[in-house]
mmCIF file of C-alpha atoms in Angstrom:
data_model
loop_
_atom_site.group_PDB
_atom_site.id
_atom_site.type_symbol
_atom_site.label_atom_id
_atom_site.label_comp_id
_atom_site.label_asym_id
_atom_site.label_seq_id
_atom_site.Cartn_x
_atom_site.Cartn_y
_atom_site.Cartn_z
ATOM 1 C CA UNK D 1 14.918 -14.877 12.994
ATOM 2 C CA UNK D 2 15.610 -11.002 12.982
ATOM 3 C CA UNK D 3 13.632 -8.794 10.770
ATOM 4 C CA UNK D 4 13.431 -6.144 13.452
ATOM 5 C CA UNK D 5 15.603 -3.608 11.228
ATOM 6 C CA UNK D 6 18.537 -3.639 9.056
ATOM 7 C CA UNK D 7 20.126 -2.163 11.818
ATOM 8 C CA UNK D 8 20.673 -5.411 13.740
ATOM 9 C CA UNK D 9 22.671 -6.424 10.771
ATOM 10 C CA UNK D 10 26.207 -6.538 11.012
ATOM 11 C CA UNK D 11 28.705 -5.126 8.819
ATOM 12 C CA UNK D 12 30.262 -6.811 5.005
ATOM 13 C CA UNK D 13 33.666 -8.034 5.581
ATOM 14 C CA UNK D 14 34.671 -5.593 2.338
ATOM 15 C CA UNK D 15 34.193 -2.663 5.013
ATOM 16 C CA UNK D 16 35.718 -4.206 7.868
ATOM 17 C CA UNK D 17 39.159 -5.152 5.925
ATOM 18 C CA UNK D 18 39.179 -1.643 4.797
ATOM 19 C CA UNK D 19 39.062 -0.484 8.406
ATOM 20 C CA UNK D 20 41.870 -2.577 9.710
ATOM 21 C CA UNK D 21 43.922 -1.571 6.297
ATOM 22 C CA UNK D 22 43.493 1.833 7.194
ATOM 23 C CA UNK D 23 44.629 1.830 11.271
ATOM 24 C CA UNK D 24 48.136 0.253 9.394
ATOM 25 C CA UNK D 25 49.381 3.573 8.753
ATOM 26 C CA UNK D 26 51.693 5.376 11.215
ATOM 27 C CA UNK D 27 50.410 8.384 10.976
ATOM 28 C CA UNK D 28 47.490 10.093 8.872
ATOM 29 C CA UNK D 29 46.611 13.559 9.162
ATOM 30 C CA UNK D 30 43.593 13.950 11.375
ATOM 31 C CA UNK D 31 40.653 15.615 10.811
ATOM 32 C CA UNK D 32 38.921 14.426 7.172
ATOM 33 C CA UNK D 33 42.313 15.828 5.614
ATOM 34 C CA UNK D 34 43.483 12.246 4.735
ATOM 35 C CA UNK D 35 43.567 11.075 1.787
ATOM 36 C CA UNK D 36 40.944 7.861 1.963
ATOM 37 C CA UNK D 37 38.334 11.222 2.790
ATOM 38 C CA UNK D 38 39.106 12.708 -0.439
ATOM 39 C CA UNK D 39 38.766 9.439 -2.508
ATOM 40 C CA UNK D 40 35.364 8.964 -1.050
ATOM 41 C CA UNK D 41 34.395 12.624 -2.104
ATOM 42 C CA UNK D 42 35.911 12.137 -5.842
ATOM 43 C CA UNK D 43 34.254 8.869 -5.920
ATOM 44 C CA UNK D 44 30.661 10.573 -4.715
ATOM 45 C CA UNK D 45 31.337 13.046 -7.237
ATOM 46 C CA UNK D 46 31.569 10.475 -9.705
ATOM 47 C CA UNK D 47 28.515 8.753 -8.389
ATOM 48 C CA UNK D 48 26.136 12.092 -8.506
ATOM 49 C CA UNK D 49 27.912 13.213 -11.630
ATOM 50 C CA UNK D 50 28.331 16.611 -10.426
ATOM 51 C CA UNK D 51 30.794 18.107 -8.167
ATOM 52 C CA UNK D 52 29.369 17.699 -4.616
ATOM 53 C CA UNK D 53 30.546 18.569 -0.856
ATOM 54 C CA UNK D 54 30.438 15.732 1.141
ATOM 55 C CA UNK D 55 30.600 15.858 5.057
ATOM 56 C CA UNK D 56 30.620 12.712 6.901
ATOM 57 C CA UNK D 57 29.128 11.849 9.953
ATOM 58 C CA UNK D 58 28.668 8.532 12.520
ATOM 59 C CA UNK D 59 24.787 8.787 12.735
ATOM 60 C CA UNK D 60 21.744 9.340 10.567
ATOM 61 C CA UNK D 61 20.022 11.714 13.429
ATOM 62 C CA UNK D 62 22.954 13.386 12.731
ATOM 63 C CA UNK D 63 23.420 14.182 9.316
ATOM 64 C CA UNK D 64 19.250 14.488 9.295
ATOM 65 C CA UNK D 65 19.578 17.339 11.830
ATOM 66 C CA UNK D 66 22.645 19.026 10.468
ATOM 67 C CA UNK D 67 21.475 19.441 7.017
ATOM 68 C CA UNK D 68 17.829 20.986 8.928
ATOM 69 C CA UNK D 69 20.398 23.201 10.217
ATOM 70 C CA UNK D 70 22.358 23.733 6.928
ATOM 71 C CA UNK D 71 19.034 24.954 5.165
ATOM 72 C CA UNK D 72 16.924 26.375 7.638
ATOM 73 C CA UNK D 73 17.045 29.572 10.368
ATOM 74 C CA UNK D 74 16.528 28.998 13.803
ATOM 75 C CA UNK D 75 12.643 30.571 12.665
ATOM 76 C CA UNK D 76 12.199 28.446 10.183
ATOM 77 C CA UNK D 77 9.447 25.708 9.564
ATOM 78 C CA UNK D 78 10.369 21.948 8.054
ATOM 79 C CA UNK D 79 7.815 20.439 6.092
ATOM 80 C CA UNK D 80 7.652 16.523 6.457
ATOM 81 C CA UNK D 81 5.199 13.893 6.404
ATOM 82 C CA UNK D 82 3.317 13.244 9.818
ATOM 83 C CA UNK D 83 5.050 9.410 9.824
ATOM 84 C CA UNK D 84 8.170 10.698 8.463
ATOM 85 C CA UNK D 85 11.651 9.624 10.552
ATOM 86 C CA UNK D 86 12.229 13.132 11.083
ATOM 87 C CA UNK D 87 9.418 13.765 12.114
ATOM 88 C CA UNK D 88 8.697 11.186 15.151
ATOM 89 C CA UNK D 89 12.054 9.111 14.971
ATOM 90 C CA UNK D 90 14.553 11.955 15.620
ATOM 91 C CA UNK D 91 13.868 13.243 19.393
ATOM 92 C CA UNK D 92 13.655 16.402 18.578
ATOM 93 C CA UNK D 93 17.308 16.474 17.519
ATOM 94 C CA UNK D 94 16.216 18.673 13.953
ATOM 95 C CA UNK D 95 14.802 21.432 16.526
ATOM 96 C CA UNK D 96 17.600 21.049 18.714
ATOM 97 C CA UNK D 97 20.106 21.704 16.138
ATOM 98 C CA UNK D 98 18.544 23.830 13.776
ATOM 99 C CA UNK D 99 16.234 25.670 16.042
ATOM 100 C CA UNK D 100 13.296 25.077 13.869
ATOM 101 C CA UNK D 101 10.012 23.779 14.026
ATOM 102 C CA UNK D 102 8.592 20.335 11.924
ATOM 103 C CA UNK D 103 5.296 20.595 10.549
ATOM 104 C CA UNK D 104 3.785 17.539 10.607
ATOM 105 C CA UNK D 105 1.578 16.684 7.088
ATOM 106 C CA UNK D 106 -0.271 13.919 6.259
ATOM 107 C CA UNK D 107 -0.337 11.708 3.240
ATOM 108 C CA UNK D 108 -1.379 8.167 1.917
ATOM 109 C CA UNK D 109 1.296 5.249 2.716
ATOM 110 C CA UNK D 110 3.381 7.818 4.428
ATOM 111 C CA UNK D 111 3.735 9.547 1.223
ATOM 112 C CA UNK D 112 3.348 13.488 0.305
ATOM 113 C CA UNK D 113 1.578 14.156 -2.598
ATOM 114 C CA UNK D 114 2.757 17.334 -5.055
ATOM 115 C CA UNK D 115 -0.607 18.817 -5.143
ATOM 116 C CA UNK D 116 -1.571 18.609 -1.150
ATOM 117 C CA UNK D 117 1.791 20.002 -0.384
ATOM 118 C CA UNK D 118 1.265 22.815 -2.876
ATOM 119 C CA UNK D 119 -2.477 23.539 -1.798
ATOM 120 C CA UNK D 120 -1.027 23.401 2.218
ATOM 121 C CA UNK D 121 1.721 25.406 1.404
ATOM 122 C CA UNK D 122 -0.222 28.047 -0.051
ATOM 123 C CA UNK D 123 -2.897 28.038 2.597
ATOM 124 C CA UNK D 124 -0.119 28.545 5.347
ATOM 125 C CA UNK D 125 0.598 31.407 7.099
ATOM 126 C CA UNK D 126 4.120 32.957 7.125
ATOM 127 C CA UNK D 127 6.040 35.487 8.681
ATOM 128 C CA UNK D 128 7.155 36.962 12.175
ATOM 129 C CA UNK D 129 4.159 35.548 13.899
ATOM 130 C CA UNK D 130 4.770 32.426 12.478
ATOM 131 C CA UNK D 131 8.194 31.739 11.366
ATOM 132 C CA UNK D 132 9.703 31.081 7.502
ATOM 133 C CA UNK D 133 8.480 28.005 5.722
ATOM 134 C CA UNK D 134 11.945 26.468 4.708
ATOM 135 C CA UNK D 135 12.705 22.686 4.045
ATOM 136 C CA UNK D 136 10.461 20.485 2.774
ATOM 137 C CA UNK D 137 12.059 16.542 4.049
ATOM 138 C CA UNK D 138 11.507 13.576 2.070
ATOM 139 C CA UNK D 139 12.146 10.106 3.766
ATOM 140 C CA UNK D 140 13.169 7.765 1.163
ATOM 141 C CA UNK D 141 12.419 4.721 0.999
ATOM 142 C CA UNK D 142 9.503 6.202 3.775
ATOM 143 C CA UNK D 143 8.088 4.526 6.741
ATOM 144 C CA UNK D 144 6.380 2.117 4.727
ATOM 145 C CA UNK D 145 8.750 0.573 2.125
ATOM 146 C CA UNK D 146 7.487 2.963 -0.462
ATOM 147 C CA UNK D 147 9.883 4.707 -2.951
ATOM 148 C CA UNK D 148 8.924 8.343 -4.746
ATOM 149 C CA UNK D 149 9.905 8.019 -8.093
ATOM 150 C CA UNK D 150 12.245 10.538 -9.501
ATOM 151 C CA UNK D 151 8.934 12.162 -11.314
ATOM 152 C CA UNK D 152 7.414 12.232 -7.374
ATOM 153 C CA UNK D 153 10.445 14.183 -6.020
ATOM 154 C CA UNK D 154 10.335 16.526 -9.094
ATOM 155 C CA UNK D 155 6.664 17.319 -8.325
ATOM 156 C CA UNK D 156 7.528 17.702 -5.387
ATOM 157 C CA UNK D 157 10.448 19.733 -5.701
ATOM 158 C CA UNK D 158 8.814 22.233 -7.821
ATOM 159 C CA UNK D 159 6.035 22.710 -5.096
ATOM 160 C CA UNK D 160 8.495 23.192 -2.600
ATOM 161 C CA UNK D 161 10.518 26.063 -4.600
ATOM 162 C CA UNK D 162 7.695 27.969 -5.861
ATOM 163 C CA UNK D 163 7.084 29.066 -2.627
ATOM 164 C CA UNK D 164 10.946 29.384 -1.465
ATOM 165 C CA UNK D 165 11.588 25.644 0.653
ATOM 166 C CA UNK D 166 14.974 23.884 -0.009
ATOM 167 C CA UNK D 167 14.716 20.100 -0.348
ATOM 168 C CA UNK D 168 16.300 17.683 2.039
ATOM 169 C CA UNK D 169 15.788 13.975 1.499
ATOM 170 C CA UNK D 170 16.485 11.649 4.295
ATOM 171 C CA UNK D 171 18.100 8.454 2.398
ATOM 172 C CA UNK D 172 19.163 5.937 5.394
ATOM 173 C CA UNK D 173 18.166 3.377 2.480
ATOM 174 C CA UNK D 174 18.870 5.464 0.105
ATOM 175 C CA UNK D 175 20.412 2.291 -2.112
ATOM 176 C CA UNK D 176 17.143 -0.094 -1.356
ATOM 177 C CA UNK D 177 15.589 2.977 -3.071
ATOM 178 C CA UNK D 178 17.664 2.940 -5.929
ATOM 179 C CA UNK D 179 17.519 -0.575 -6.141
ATOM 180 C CA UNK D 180 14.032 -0.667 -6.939
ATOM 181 C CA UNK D 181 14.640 2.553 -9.144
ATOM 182 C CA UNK D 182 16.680 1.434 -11.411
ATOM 183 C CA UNK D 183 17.385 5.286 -12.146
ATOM 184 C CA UNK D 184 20.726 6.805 -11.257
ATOM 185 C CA UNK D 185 21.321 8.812 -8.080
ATOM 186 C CA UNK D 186 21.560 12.261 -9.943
ATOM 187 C CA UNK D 187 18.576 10.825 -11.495
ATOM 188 C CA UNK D 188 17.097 10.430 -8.318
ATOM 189 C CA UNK D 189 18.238 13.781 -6.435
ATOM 190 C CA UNK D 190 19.815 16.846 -7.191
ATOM 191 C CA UNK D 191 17.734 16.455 -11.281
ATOM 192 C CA UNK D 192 14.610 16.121 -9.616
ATOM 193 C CA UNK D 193 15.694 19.057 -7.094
ATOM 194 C CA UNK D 194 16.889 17.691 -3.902
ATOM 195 C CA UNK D 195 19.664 20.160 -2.737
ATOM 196 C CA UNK D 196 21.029 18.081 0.566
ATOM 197 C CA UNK D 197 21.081 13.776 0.877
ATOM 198 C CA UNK D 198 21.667 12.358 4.149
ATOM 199 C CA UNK D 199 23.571 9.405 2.521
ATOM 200 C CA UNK D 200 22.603 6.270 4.614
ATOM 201 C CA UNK D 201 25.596 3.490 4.876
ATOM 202 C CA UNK D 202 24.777 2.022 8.228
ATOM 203 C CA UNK D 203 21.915 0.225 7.482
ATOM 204 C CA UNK D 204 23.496 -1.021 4.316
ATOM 205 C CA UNK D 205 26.699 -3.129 5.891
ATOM 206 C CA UNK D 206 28.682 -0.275 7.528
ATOM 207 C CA UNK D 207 29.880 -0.393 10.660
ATOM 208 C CA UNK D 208 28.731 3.474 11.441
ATOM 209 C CA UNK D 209 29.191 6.074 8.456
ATOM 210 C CA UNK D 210 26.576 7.979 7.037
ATOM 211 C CA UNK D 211 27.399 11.338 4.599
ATOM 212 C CA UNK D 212 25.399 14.440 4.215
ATOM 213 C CA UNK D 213 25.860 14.952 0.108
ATOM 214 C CA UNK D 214 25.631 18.765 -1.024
ATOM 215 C CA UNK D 215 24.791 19.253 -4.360
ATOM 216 C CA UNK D 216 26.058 22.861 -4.103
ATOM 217 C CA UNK D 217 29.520 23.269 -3.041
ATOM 218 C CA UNK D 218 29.317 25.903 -1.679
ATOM 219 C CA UNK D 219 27.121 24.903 1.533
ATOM 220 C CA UNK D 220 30.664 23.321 2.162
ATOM 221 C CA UNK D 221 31.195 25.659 4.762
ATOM 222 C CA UNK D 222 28.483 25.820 7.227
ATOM 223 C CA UNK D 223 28.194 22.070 7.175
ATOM 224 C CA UNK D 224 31.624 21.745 8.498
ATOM 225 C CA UNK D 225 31.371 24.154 11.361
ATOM 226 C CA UNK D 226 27.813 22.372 11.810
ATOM 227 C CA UNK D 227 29.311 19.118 12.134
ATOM 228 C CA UNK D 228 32.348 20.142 14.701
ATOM 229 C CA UNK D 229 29.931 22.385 16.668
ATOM 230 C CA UNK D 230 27.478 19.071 16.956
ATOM 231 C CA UNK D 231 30.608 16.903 17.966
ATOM 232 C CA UNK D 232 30.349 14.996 14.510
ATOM 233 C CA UNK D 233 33.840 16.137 13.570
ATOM 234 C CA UNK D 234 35.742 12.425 14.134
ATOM 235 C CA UNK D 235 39.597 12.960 14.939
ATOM 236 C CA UNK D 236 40.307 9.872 13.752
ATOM 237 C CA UNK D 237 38.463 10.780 10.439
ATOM 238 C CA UNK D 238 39.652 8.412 8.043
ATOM 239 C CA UNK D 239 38.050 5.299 9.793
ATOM 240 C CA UNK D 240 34.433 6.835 8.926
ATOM 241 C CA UNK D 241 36.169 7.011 5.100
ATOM 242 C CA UNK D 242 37.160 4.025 4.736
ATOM 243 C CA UNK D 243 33.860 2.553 5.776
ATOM 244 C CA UNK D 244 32.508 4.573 2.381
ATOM 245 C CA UNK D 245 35.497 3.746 0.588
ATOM 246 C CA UNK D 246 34.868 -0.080 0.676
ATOM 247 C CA UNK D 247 31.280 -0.044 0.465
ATOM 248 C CA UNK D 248 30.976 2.643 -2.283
ATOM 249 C CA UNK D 249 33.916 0.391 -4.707
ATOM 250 C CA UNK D 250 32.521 -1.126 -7.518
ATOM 251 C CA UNK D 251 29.480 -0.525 -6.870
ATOM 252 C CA UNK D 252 28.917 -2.870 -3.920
ATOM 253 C CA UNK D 253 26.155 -0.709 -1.858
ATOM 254 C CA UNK D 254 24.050 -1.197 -5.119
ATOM 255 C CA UNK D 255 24.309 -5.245 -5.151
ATOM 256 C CA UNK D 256 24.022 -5.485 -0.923
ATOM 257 C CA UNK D 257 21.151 -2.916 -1.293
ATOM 258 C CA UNK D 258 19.833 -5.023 -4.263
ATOM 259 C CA UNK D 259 20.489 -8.164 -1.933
ATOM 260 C CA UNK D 260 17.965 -6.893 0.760
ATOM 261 C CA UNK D 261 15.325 -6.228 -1.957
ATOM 262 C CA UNK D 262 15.188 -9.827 -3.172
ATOM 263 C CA UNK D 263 15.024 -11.138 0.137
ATOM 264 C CA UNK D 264 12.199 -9.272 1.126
ATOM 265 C CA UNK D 265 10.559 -9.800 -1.774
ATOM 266 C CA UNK D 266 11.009 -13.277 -1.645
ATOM 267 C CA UNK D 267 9.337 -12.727 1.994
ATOM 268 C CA UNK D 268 6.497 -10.633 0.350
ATOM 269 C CA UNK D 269 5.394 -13.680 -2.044
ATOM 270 C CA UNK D 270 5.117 -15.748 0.882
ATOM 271 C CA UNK D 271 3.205 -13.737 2.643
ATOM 272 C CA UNK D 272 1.151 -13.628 0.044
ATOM 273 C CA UNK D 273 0.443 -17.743 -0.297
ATOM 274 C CA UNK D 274 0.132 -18.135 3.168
ATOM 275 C CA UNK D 275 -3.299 -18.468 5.069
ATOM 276 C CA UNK D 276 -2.035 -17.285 8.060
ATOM 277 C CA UNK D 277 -1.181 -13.807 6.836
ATOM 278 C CA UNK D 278 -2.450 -11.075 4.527
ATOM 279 C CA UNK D 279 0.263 -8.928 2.300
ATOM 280 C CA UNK D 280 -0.531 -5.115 3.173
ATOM 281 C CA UNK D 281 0.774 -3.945 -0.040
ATOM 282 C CA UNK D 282 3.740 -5.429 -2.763
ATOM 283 C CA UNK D 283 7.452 -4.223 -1.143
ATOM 284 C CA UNK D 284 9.633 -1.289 -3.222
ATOM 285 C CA UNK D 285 12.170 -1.853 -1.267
ATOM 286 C CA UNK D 286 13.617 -3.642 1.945
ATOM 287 C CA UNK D 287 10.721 -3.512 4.451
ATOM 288 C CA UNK D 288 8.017 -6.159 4.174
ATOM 289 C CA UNK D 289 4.387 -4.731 5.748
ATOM 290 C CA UNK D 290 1.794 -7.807 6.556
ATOM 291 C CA UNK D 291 -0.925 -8.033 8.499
ATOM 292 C CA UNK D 292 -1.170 -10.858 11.185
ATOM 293 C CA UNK D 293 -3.854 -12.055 13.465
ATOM 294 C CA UNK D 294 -2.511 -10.717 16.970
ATOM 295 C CA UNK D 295 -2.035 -14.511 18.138
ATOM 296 C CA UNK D 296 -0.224 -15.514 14.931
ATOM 297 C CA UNK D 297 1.975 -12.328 15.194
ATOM 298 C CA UNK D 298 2.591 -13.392 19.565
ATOM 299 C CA UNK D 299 3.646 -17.520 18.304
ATOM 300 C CA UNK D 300 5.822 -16.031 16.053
ATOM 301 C CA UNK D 301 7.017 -13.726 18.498
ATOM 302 C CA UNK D 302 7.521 -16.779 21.078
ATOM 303 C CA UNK D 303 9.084 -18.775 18.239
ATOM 304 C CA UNK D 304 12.143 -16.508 18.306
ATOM 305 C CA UNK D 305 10.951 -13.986 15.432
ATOM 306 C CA UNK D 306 11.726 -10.257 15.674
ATOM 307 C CA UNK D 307 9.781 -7.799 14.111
ATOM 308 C CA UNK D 308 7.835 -4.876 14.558
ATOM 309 C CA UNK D 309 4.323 -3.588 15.318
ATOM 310 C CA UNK D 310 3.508 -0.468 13.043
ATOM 311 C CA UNK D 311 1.294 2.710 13.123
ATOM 312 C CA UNK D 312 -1.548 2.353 10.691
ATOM 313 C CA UNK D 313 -2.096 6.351 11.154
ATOM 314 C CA UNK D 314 -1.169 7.427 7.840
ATOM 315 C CA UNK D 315 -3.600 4.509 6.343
ATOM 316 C CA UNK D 316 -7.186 4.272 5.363
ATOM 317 C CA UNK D 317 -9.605 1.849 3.487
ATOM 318 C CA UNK D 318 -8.286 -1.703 2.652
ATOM 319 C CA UNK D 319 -5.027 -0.683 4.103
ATOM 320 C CA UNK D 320 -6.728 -1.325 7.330
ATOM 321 C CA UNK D 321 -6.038 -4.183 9.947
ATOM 322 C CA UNK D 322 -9.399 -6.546 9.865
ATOM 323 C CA UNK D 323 -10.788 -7.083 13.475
ATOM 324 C CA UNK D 324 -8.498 -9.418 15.442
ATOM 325 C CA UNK D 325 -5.203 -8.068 13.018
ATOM 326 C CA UNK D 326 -2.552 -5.823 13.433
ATOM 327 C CA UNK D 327 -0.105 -4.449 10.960
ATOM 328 C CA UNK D 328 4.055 -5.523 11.340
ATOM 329 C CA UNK D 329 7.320 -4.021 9.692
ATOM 330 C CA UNK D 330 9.568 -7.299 8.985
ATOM 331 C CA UNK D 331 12.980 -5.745 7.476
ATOM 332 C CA UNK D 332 15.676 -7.611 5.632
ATOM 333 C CA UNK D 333 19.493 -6.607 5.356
ATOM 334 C CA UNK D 334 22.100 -7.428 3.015
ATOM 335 C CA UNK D 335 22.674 -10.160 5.624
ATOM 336 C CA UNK D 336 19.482 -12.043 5.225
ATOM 337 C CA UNK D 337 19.481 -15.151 3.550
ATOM 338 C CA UNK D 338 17.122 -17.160 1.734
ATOM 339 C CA UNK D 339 17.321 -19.840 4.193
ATOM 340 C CA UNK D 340 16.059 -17.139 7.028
ATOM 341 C CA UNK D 341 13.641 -15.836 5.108
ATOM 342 C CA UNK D 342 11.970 -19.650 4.845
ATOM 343 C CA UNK D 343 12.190 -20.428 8.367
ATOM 344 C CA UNK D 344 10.324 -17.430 9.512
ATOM 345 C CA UNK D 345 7.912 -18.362 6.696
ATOM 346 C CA UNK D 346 8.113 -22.281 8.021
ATOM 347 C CA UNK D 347 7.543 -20.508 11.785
ATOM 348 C CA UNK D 348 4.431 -18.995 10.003
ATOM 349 C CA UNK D 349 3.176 -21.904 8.662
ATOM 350 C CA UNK D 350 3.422 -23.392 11.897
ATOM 351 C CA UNK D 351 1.815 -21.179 13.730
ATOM 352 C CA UNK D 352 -2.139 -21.846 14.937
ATOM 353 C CA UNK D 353 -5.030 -20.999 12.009
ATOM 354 C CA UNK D 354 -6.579 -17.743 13.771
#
């Protein structure tokens, strides 16, 4: 029973085909200059509806850090929230890279709020005693399942800008998000003012592929001697491509990503009519949150469940653990199936009454 993470998941057979069919070739040019990399790009174009550069890399740490790096100098501050993954799930690879410094903010569920960022931006000091105030990172869906609406990342956006911060959001489930949306992903970005996506395919049934999407062109550059000075540039480029290729064709991120959702809402409502558990709060994407008794949460654990415990920093109130509870991440994948979802929940049932 794995809802540890998404990442445990394997990979959709549509991607795996695609990289056999493209290691058939004798010989491809090397380097991203084959041709599968420039369908992806013309087909992310399409997607964003906008010319975009697109750089492609194996890891999300990696395209995280590099588009830091991209938008930031070495003296420059990044803005994210205190839970954020770049903040606390990155080790320090954003500094490494980039040379800056995360500032670590706080904000209900893991989310930043327009007017707090504003008001903290404002009241923060800048300049050579302090270094420049320059991205402001968005995790999205965040460390809690939550989603910020397009009208959130607008806000947001236009807090950033009015005092000079480029906009980086951090989309390893970037389709969950959109998903639960609805909205399209111009919709969802580069309108609402996002200037760099780390595009997140790993957790969604590829193998290893994740893209950093410019919505100027022009950053084209720097990314690419970014990437090949971080030893992202792939020789064998057109493996990472046709990972995208696959997954990106009609549409089929959208319906795995829409896949996870139902599963782990399907998880949520039994949560929710069990006695055994409490719901934190209703799912908004692929990540389930529930609070367990701590001997429920260990019989689960010993009936072969996987799952996480969870920080309950960025909380307050009724968001709270009870005495005797702790709060758990259970994530599902394109993989899950209804039939694992109901034997965790049958595991659950069977469980002691706390």
């Amino acid at each position: 029973m794995n809802f540890a993470s998404d990442n445990w998941a394997g990979a959709c057979e549509p991607v795996l085909e695609a990289m056999i069919a493209a290691a058939r070739p004798a010989a491809v040019p090397a380097y991203g200059q084959d041709p599968l990399t420039a369908r992806v790009e013309a087909r992310l174009c399409e997607i964003f509806e906008r010319e975009v550069a697109v750089i492609l890399v194996t890891t999300g740490t990696a395209a995280n850090a590099l588009s830091v790096a991209a938008l930031a100098p070495p003296w420059g501050a990044v803005v994210a929230h205190e839970e954020g993954h770049l903040a606390i799930d990155e080790c320090g690879a954003p500094e490494f890279f980039a040379g800056t410094r995360t500032l670590r903010w706080p904000g209900v569920r893991g989310k930043l709020a327009a007017d707090d960022v504003a008001r903290r931006l404002a009241a923060s000091p800048q300049g050579t005693h302090h270094g420049r105030l320059s991205v402001l990172s968005l995790t999205q869906p965040n460390e809690f399942g939550l989603v910020y609406t397009p009208a959130e990342t607008a806000a947001l956006a236009q807090a950033a800008r009015a005092h000079g911060l480029a906009v980086h959001m951090d989309g390893a489930r970037f389709g969950n998000a959109l998903a639960h949306l609805g909205c399209t992903p111009a919709e969802a970005t580069w309108r609402a003012g996002v200037d760099l996506l780390s595009f997140g395919g790993t957790k969604g049934g590829c193998p290893m592929a994740e893209a950093i999407v410019a919505f100027d062109p022009a950053r084209r550059e720097t990314l690419t001697y970014l990437r090949k000075r971080a030893g992202q540039l792939v020789s064998k480029h057109r493996f990472v491509a046709a990972q995208f290729d696959a997954w990106l064709a009609g549409d089929l991120w959208l319906d795995l990503a829409a896949r996870a959702n139902a599963r782990a809402a399907r998880l949520a409502a039994g949560f929710a009519a069990s006695d055994r558990a409490r719901l934190a709060w209703q799912p908004q994407a692929n990540e389930v949150f529930a609070f367990l008794p701590v001997t429920t949460a260990a019989a689960l654990q010993t009936a072969g469940a996987h799952f996480y415990d969870w920080s309950t920093a960025a909380l307050a109130g009724d968001d709270l653990p009870r005495d005797g509870e702790a709060l758990h991440r259970f994530v599902t994948s394109f993989a899950t199936t209804d039939a694992d979802v109901d034997a965790l929940l049958a595991a659950l049932a069977a469980t002691p009454t706390a």
